[in-house]
Amino acid sequence: KFFEIISTVSNVPNLFITALQEKIDLKTKPQGSLGLLESVAFKTPLLQGTLSPVYTQPSIIIIAADLGIAD
């Protein structure tokens, strides 16, 4: 799933990749349900080289949609 991301970062141990994916998958949500946000959650620790990345100056984006459920 995230192998295209991994290919851009060299020398990443398989144990790190496995631990990172497990950490993301164990969050209280359906696996893969956050789409692009999950790839960011995967890429950031890879680039920082830690399972506990630090986000400096984070931003919040609120997105809402009406999918017809209210009807």
mmCIF file of N, CA, C and O in Angstrom:
data_model
loop_
_atom_site.group_PDB
_atom_site.id
_atom_site.type_symbol
_atom_site.label_atom_id
_atom_site.label_comp_id
_atom_site.label_asym_id
_atom_site.label_seq_id
_atom_site.Cartn_x
_atom_site.Cartn_y
_atom_site.Cartn_z
ATOM 1 N N LYS A 1 0.827 -1.198 0.000
ATOM 2 C CA LYS A 1 0.000 0.000 0.000
ATOM 3 C C LYS A 1 0.867 1.255 0.000
ATOM 4 O O LYS A 1 0.643 2.162 -0.780
ATOM 5 N N PHE A 2 1.832 1.310 0.887
ATOM 6 C CA PHE A 2 2.654 2.503 1.003
ATOM 7 C C PHE A 2 4.052 2.300 0.408
ATOM 8 O O PHE A 2 4.957 3.060 0.697
ATOM 9 N N PHE A 3 4.213 1.275 -0.432
ATOM 10 C CA PHE A 3 5.550 0.978 -0.940
ATOM 11 C C PHE A 3 6.103 2.064 -1.846
ATOM 12 O O PHE A 3 7.299 2.247 -1.931
ATOM 13 N N GLU A 4 5.234 2.823 -2.532
ATOM 14 C CA GLU A 4 5.739 3.930 -3.348
ATOM 15 C C GLU A 4 6.326 5.022 -2.459
ATOM 16 O O GLU A 4 7.278 5.698 -2.838
ATOM 17 N N ILE A 5 5.786 5.190 -1.267
ATOM 18 C CA ILE A 5 6.342 6.156 -0.317
ATOM 19 C C ILE A 5 7.681 5.653 0.195
ATOM 20 O O ILE A 5 8.655 6.397 0.260
ATOM 21 N N ILE A 6 7.735 4.378 0.539
ATOM 22 C CA ILE A 6 8.956 3.798 1.077
ATOM 23 C C ILE A 6 10.084 3.883 0.058
ATOM 24 O O ILE A 6 11.231 4.126 0.418
ATOM 25 N N SER A 7 9.771 3.719 -1.214
ATOM 26 C CA SER A 7 10.817 3.729 -2.239
ATOM 27 C C SER A 7 11.511 5.078 -2.338
ATOM 28 O O SER A 7 12.621 5.169 -2.840
ATOM 29 N N THR A 8 10.883 6.139 -1.845
ATOM 30 C CA THR A 8 11.526 7.454 -1.889
ATOM 31 C C THR A 8 12.456 7.688 -0.705
ATOM 32 O O THR A 8 13.209 8.647 -0.690
ATOM 33 N N VAL A 9 12.383 6.825 0.304
ATOM 34 C CA VAL A 9 13.230 6.940 1.487
ATOM 35 C C VAL A 9 14.110 5.696 1.523
ATOM 36 O O VAL A 9 13.608 4.585 1.577
ATOM 37 N N SER A 10 15.424 5.878 1.487
ATOM 38 C CA SER A 10 16.316 4.726 1.431
ATOM 39 C C SER A 10 16.717 4.252 2.817
ATOM 40 O O SER A 10 16.642 4.981 3.798
ATOM 41 N N ASN A 11 17.130 3.006 2.890
ATOM 42 C CA ASN A 11 17.668 2.382 4.106
ATOM 43 C C ASN A 11 16.680 2.366 5.272
ATOM 44 O O ASN A 11 17.058 2.615 6.416
ATOM 45 N N VAL A 12 15.431 2.071 5.003
ATOM 46 C CA VAL A 12 14.433 1.960 6.064
ATOM 47 C C VAL A 12 14.312 0.483 6.429
ATOM 48 O O VAL A 12 13.945 -0.335 5.589
ATOM 49 N N PRO A 13 14.618 0.129 7.684
ATOM 50 C CA PRO A 13 14.525 -1.282 8.087
ATOM 51 C C PRO A 13 13.080 -1.801 8.029
ATOM 52 O O PRO A 13 12.139 -1.072 8.349
ATOM 53 N N ASN A 14 12.922 -3.051 7.623
ATOM 54 C CA ASN A 14 11.586 -3.654 7.545
ATOM 55 C C ASN A 14 10.891 -3.649 8.896
ATOM 56 O O ASN A 14 9.678 -3.479 8.955
ATOM 57 N N LEU A 15 11.634 -3.829 9.983
ATOM 58 C CA LEU A 15 11.048 -3.822 11.312
ATOM 59 C C LEU A 15 10.414 -2.465 11.623
ATOM 60 O O LEU A 15 9.333 -2.392 12.202
ATOM 61 N N PHE A 16 11.064 -1.383 11.202
ATOM 62 C CA PHE A 16 10.531 -0.034 11.396
ATOM 63 C C PHE A 16 9.243 0.144 10.602
ATOM 64 O O PHE A 16 8.252 0.670 11.108
ATOM 65 N N ILE A 17 9.247 -0.294 9.357
ATOM 66 C CA ILE A 17 8.067 -0.173 8.492
ATOM 67 C C ILE A 17 6.894 -0.951 9.082
ATOM 68 O O ILE A 17 5.767 -0.449 9.139
ATOM 69 N N THR A 18 7.155 -2.164 9.552
ATOM 70 C CA THR A 18 6.106 -2.990 10.147
ATOM 71 C C THR A 18 5.548 -2.331 11.405
ATOM 72 O O THR A 18 4.335 -2.264 11.595
ATOM 73 N N ALA A 19 6.430 -1.847 12.272
ATOM 74 C CA ALA A 19 5.998 -1.195 13.513
ATOM 75 C C ALA A 19 5.180 0.056 13.216
ATOM 76 O O ALA A 19 4.165 0.323 13.871
ATOM 77 N N LEU A 20 5.598 0.819 12.227
ATOM 78 C CA LEU A 20 4.884 2.034 11.845
ATOM 79 C C LEU A 20 3.490 1.711 11.318
ATOM 80 O O LEU A 20 2.500 2.332 11.720
ATOM 81 N N GLN A 21 3.391 0.722 10.445
ATOM 82 C CA GLN A 21 2.080 0.349 9.898
ATOM 83 C C GLN A 21 1.165 -0.163 11.001
ATOM 84 O O GLN A 21 -0.019 0.170 11.031
ATOM 85 N N GLU A 22 1.705 -0.946 11.932
ATOM 86 C CA GLU A 22 0.893 -1.445 13.050
ATOM 87 C C GLU A 22 0.406 -0.297 13.927
ATOM 88 O O GLU A 22 -0.738 -0.301 14.377
ATOM 89 N N LYS A 23 1.271 0.678 14.163
ATOM 90 C CA LYS A 23 0.877 1.829 14.985
ATOM 91 C C LYS A 23 -0.286 2.587 14.339
ATOM 92 O O LYS A 23 -1.229 2.985 15.014
ATOM 93 N N ILE A 24 -0.236 2.764 13.042
ATOM 94 C CA ILE A 24 -1.315 3.450 12.318
ATOM 95 C C ILE A 24 -2.589 2.600 12.329
ATOM 96 O O ILE A 24 -3.680 3.103 12.577
ATOM 97 N N ASP A 25 -2.447 1.296 12.089
ATOM 98 C CA ASP A 25 -3.608 0.410 12.005
ATOM 99 C C ASP A 25 -4.309 0.221 13.344
ATOM 100 O O ASP A 25 -5.499 -0.095 13.374
ATOM 101 N N LEU A 26 -3.602 0.399 14.458
ATOM 102 C CA LEU A 26 -4.196 0.196 15.780
ATOM 103 C C LEU A 26 -4.970 1.409 16.297
ATOM 104 O O LEU A 26 -5.555 1.354 17.371
ATOM 105 N N LYS A 27 -4.988 2.480 15.535
ATOM 106 C CA LYS A 27 -5.790 3.647 15.921
ATOM 107 C C LYS A 27 -7.269 3.275 15.840
ATOM 108 O O LYS A 27 -7.660 2.384 15.099
ATOM 109 N N THR A 28 -8.100 3.968 16.603
ATOM 110 C CA THR A 28 -9.534 3.668 16.630
ATOM 111 C C THR A 28 -10.207 4.235 15.385
ATOM 112 O O THR A 28 -10.713 5.355 15.387
ATOM 113 N N LYS A 29 -10.153 3.447 14.310
ATOM 114 C CA LYS A 29 -10.728 3.825 13.028
ATOM 115 C C LYS A 29 -10.663 2.603 12.121
ATOM 116 O O LYS A 29 -9.847 1.718 12.345
ATOM 117 N N PRO A 30 -11.482 2.520 11.118
ATOM 118 C CA PRO A 30 -11.318 1.439 10.135
ATOM 119 C C PRO A 30 -9.994 1.615 9.385
ATOM 120 O O PRO A 30 -9.620 2.744 9.047
ATOM 121 N N GLN A 31 -9.301 0.510 9.149
ATOM 122 C CA GLN A 31 -8.016 0.596 8.454
ATOM 123 C C GLN A 31 -8.193 1.202 7.068
ATOM 124 O O GLN A 31 -9.074 0.830 6.315
ATOM 125 N N GLY A 32 -7.343 2.187 6.762
ATOM 126 C CA GLY A 32 -7.372 2.836 5.459
ATOM 127 C C GLY A 32 -8.459 3.875 5.286
ATOM 128 O O GLY A 32 -8.600 4.459 4.219
ATOM 129 N N SER A 33 -9.230 4.137 6.329
ATOM 130 C CA SER A 33 -10.399 5.008 6.195
ATOM 131 C C SER A 33 -10.065 6.488 6.066
ATOM 132 O O SER A 33 -10.914 7.277 5.674
ATOM 133 N N LEU A 34 -8.854 6.876 6.393
ATOM 134 C CA LEU A 34 -8.508 8.298 6.343
ATOM 135 C C LEU A 34 -7.825 8.709 5.040
ATOM 136 O O LEU A 34 -7.407 9.850 4.890
ATOM 137 N N GLY A 35 -7.723 7.793 4.106
ATOM 138 C CA GLY A 35 -7.197 8.101 2.778
ATOM 139 C C GLY A 35 -5.841 8.772 2.791
ATOM 140 O O GLY A 35 -4.879 8.250 3.343
ATOM 141 N N LEU A 36 -5.756 9.946 2.183
ATOM 142 C CA LEU A 36 -4.499 10.673 2.052
ATOM 143 C C LEU A 36 -3.868 10.995 3.404
ATOM 144 O O LEU A 36 -2.646 10.979 3.545
ATOM 145 N N LEU A 37 -4.683 11.247 4.401
ATOM 146 C CA LEU A 37 -4.159 11.549 5.729
ATOM 147 C C LEU A 37 -3.335 10.383 6.275
ATOM 148 O O LEU A 37 -2.331 10.577 6.946
ATOM 149 N N GLU A 38 -3.739 9.153 5.960
ATOM 150 C CA GLU A 38 -2.963 7.999 6.412
ATOM 151 C C GLU A 38 -1.604 7.937 5.726
ATOM 152 O O GLU A 38 -0.625 7.537 6.341
ATOM 153 N N SER A 39 -1.528 8.352 4.478
ATOM 154 C CA SER A 39 -0.211 8.347 3.820
ATOM 155 C C SER A 39 0.696 9.408 4.436
ATOM 156 O O SER A 39 1.897 9.210 4.552
ATOM 157 N N VAL A 40 0.122 10.533 4.868
ATOM 158 C CA VAL A 40 0.907 11.556 5.572
ATOM 159 C C VAL A 40 1.366 11.001 6.915
ATOM 160 O O VAL A 40 2.518 11.179 7.316
ATOM 161 N N ALA A 41 0.465 10.294 7.606
ATOM 162 C CA ALA A 41 0.809 9.696 8.897
ATOM 163 C C ALA A 41 1.893 8.637 8.740
ATOM 164 O O ALA A 41 2.645 8.370 9.667
ATOM 165 N N PHE A 42 1.992 8.041 7.576
ATOM 166 C CA PHE A 42 3.021 7.042 7.304
ATOM 167 C C PHE A 42 4.320 7.699 6.852
ATOM 168 O O PHE A 42 5.403 7.314 7.270
ATOM 169 N N LYS A 43 4.210 8.712 6.016
ATOM 170 C CA LYS A 43 5.396 9.342 5.433
ATOM 171 C C LYS A 43 6.192 10.168 6.450
ATOM 172 O O LYS A 43 7.420 10.145 6.451
ATOM 173 N N THR A 44 5.512 10.897 7.321
ATOM 174 C CA THR A 44 6.197 11.788 8.261
ATOM 175 C C THR A 44 7.167 11.039 9.176
ATOM 176 O O THR A 44 8.322 11.437 9.296
ATOM 177 N N PRO A 45 6.753 9.936 9.815
ATOM 178 C CA PRO A 45 7.727 9.200 10.636
ATOM 179 C C PRO A 45 8.887 8.630 9.822
ATOM 180 O O PRO A 45 10.015 8.559 10.311
ATOM 181 N N LEU A 46 8.620 8.234 8.587
ATOM 182 C CA LEU A 46 9.708 7.742 7.735
ATOM 183 C C LEU A 46 10.748 8.834 7.504
ATOM 184 O O LEU A 46 11.951 8.589 7.613
ATOM 185 N N LEU A 47 10.273 10.014 7.176
ATOM 186 C CA LEU A 47 11.192 11.115 6.897
ATOM 187 C C LEU A 47 11.929 11.581 8.148
ATOM 188 O O LEU A 47 13.092 11.966 8.088
ATOM 189 N N GLN A 48 11.247 11.525 9.314
ATOM 190 C CA GLN A 48 11.881 11.949 10.561
ATOM 191 C C GLN A 48 12.666 10.825 11.219
ATOM 192 O O GLN A 48 13.455 11.063 12.130
ATOM 193 N N GLY A 49 12.452 9.574 10.773
ATOM 194 C CA GLY A 49 13.187 8.442 11.326
ATOM 195 C C GLY A 49 12.777 8.064 12.736
ATOM 196 O O GLY A 49 13.580 7.559 13.507
ATOM 197 N N THR A 50 11.497 8.283 13.090
ATOM 198 C CA THR A 50 11.010 7.963 14.421
ATOM 199 C C THR A 50 9.556 7.530 14.359
ATOM 200 O O THR A 50 8.816 7.972 13.481
ATOM 201 N N LEU A 51 9.144 6.673 15.314
ATOM 202 C CA LEU A 51 7.750 6.268 15.384
ATOM 203 C C LEU A 51 6.890 7.309 16.093
ATOM 204 O O LEU A 51 5.672 7.189 16.137
ATOM 205 N N SER A 52 7.528 8.317 16.664
ATOM 206 C CA SER A 52 6.820 9.401 17.342
ATOM 207 C C SER A 52 7.217 10.736 16.724
ATOM 208 O O SER A 52 7.998 11.501 17.303
ATOM 209 N N PRO A 53 6.706 11.037 15.531
ATOM 210 C CA PRO A 53 7.113 12.259 14.846
ATOM 211 C C PRO A 53 6.644 13.521 15.569
ATOM 212 O O PRO A 53 5.678 13.491 16.324
ATOM 213 N N VAL A 54 7.342 14.597 15.306
ATOM 214 C CA VAL A 54 6.997 15.897 15.876
ATOM 215 C C VAL A 54 6.507 16.789 14.741
ATOM 216 O O VAL A 54 7.178 16.922 13.719
ATOM 217 N N TYR A 55 5.342 17.356 14.930
ATOM 218 C CA TYR A 55 4.778 18.264 13.941
ATOM 219 C C TYR A 55 4.934 19.687 14.477
ATOM 220 O O TYR A 55 4.332 20.032 15.488
ATOM 221 N N THR A 56 5.748 20.480 13.817
ATOM 222 C CA THR A 56 5.911 21.870 14.237
ATOM 223 C C THR A 56 4.954 22.739 13.441
ATOM 224 O O THR A 56 4.747 22.534 12.249
ATOM 225 N N GLN A 57 4.347 23.659 14.097
ATOM 226 C CA GLN A 57 3.375 24.574 13.507
ATOM 227 C C GLN A 57 2.273 23.830 12.739
ATOM 228 O O GLN A 57 2.026 24.102 11.560
ATOM 229 N N PRO A 58 1.587 22.900 13.413
ATOM 230 C CA PRO A 58 0.521 22.167 12.712
ATOM 231 C C PRO A 58 -0.658 23.086 12.405
ATOM 232 O O PRO A 58 -0.846 24.112 13.053
ATOM 233 N N SER A 59 -1.422 22.701 11.411
ATOM 234 C CA SER A 59 -2.623 23.441 11.023
ATOM 235 C C SER A 59 -3.813 22.505 11.068
ATOM 236 O O SER A 59 -3.669 21.296 10.966
ATOM 237 N N ILE A 60 -4.972 23.065 11.205
ATOM 238 C CA ILE A 60 -6.201 22.283 11.191
ATOM 239 C C ILE A 60 -7.018 22.714 9.980
ATOM 240 O O ILE A 60 -7.232 23.902 9.752
ATOM 241 N N ILE A 61 -7.470 21.730 9.228
ATOM 242 C CA ILE A 61 -8.337 21.993 8.086
ATOM 243 C C ILE A 61 -9.646 21.262 8.344
ATOM 244 O O ILE A 61 -9.652 20.067 8.611
ATOM 245 N N ILE A 62 -10.740 21.984 8.292
ATOM 246 C CA ILE A 62 -12.048 21.379 8.501
ATOM 247 C C ILE A 62 -12.737 21.282 7.148
ATOM 248 O O ILE A 62 -12.884 22.273 6.440
ATOM 249 N N ILE A 63 -13.142 20.062 6.825
ATOM 250 C CA ILE A 63 -13.796 19.812 5.551
ATOM 251 C C ILE A 63 -15.137 19.137 5.845
ATOM 252 O O ILE A 63 -15.209 18.203 6.640
ATOM 253 N N ALA A 64 -16.169 19.599 5.223
ATOM 254 C CA ALA A 64 -17.488 19.001 5.416
ATOM 255 C C ALA A 64 -18.137 18.755 4.055
ATOM 256 O O ALA A 64 -17.856 19.461 3.089
ATOM 257 N N ALA A 65 -18.947 17.724 4.010
ATOM 258 C CA ALA A 65 -19.648 17.420 2.764
ATOM 259 C C ALA A 65 -21.027 16.870 3.086
ATOM 260 O O ALA A 65 -21.227 16.235 4.114
ATOM 261 N N ASP A 66 -21.962 17.108 2.216
ATOM 262 C CA ASP A 66 -23.283 16.524 2.347
ATOM 263 C C ASP A 66 -23.369 15.406 1.317
ATOM 264 O O ASP A 66 -23.397 15.649 0.109
ATOM 265 N N LEU A 67 -23.365 14.199 1.805
ATOM 266 C CA LEU A 67 -23.394 13.045 0.902
ATOM 267 C C LEU A 67 -24.804 12.519 0.700
ATOM 268 O O LEU A 67 -24.997 11.398 0.230
ATOM 269 N N GLY A 68 -25.801 13.322 1.065
ATOM 270 C CA GLY A 68 -27.173 12.884 0.902
ATOM 271 C C GLY A 68 -27.686 12.051 2.057
ATOM 272 O O GLY A 68 -28.825 11.583 2.040
ATOM 273 N N ILE A 69 -26.858 11.829 3.057
ATOM 274 C CA ILE A 69 -27.263 11.008 4.202
ATOM 275 C C ILE A 69 -28.387 11.682 4.970
ATOM 276 O O ILE A 69 -29.291 11.038 5.490
ATOM 277 N N ALA A 70 -28.342 13.016 5.034
ATOM 278 C CA ALA A 70 -29.375 13.752 5.779
ATOM 279 C C ALA A 70 -30.748 13.608 5.133
ATOM 280 O O ALA A 70 -31.768 13.763 5.790
ATOM 281 N N ASP A 71 -30.795 13.308 3.840
ATOM 282 C CA ASP A 71 -32.068 13.147 3.159
ATOM 283 C C ASP A 71 -32.739 11.901 3.676
ATOM 284 O O ASP A 71 -33.875 11.697 3.719
#
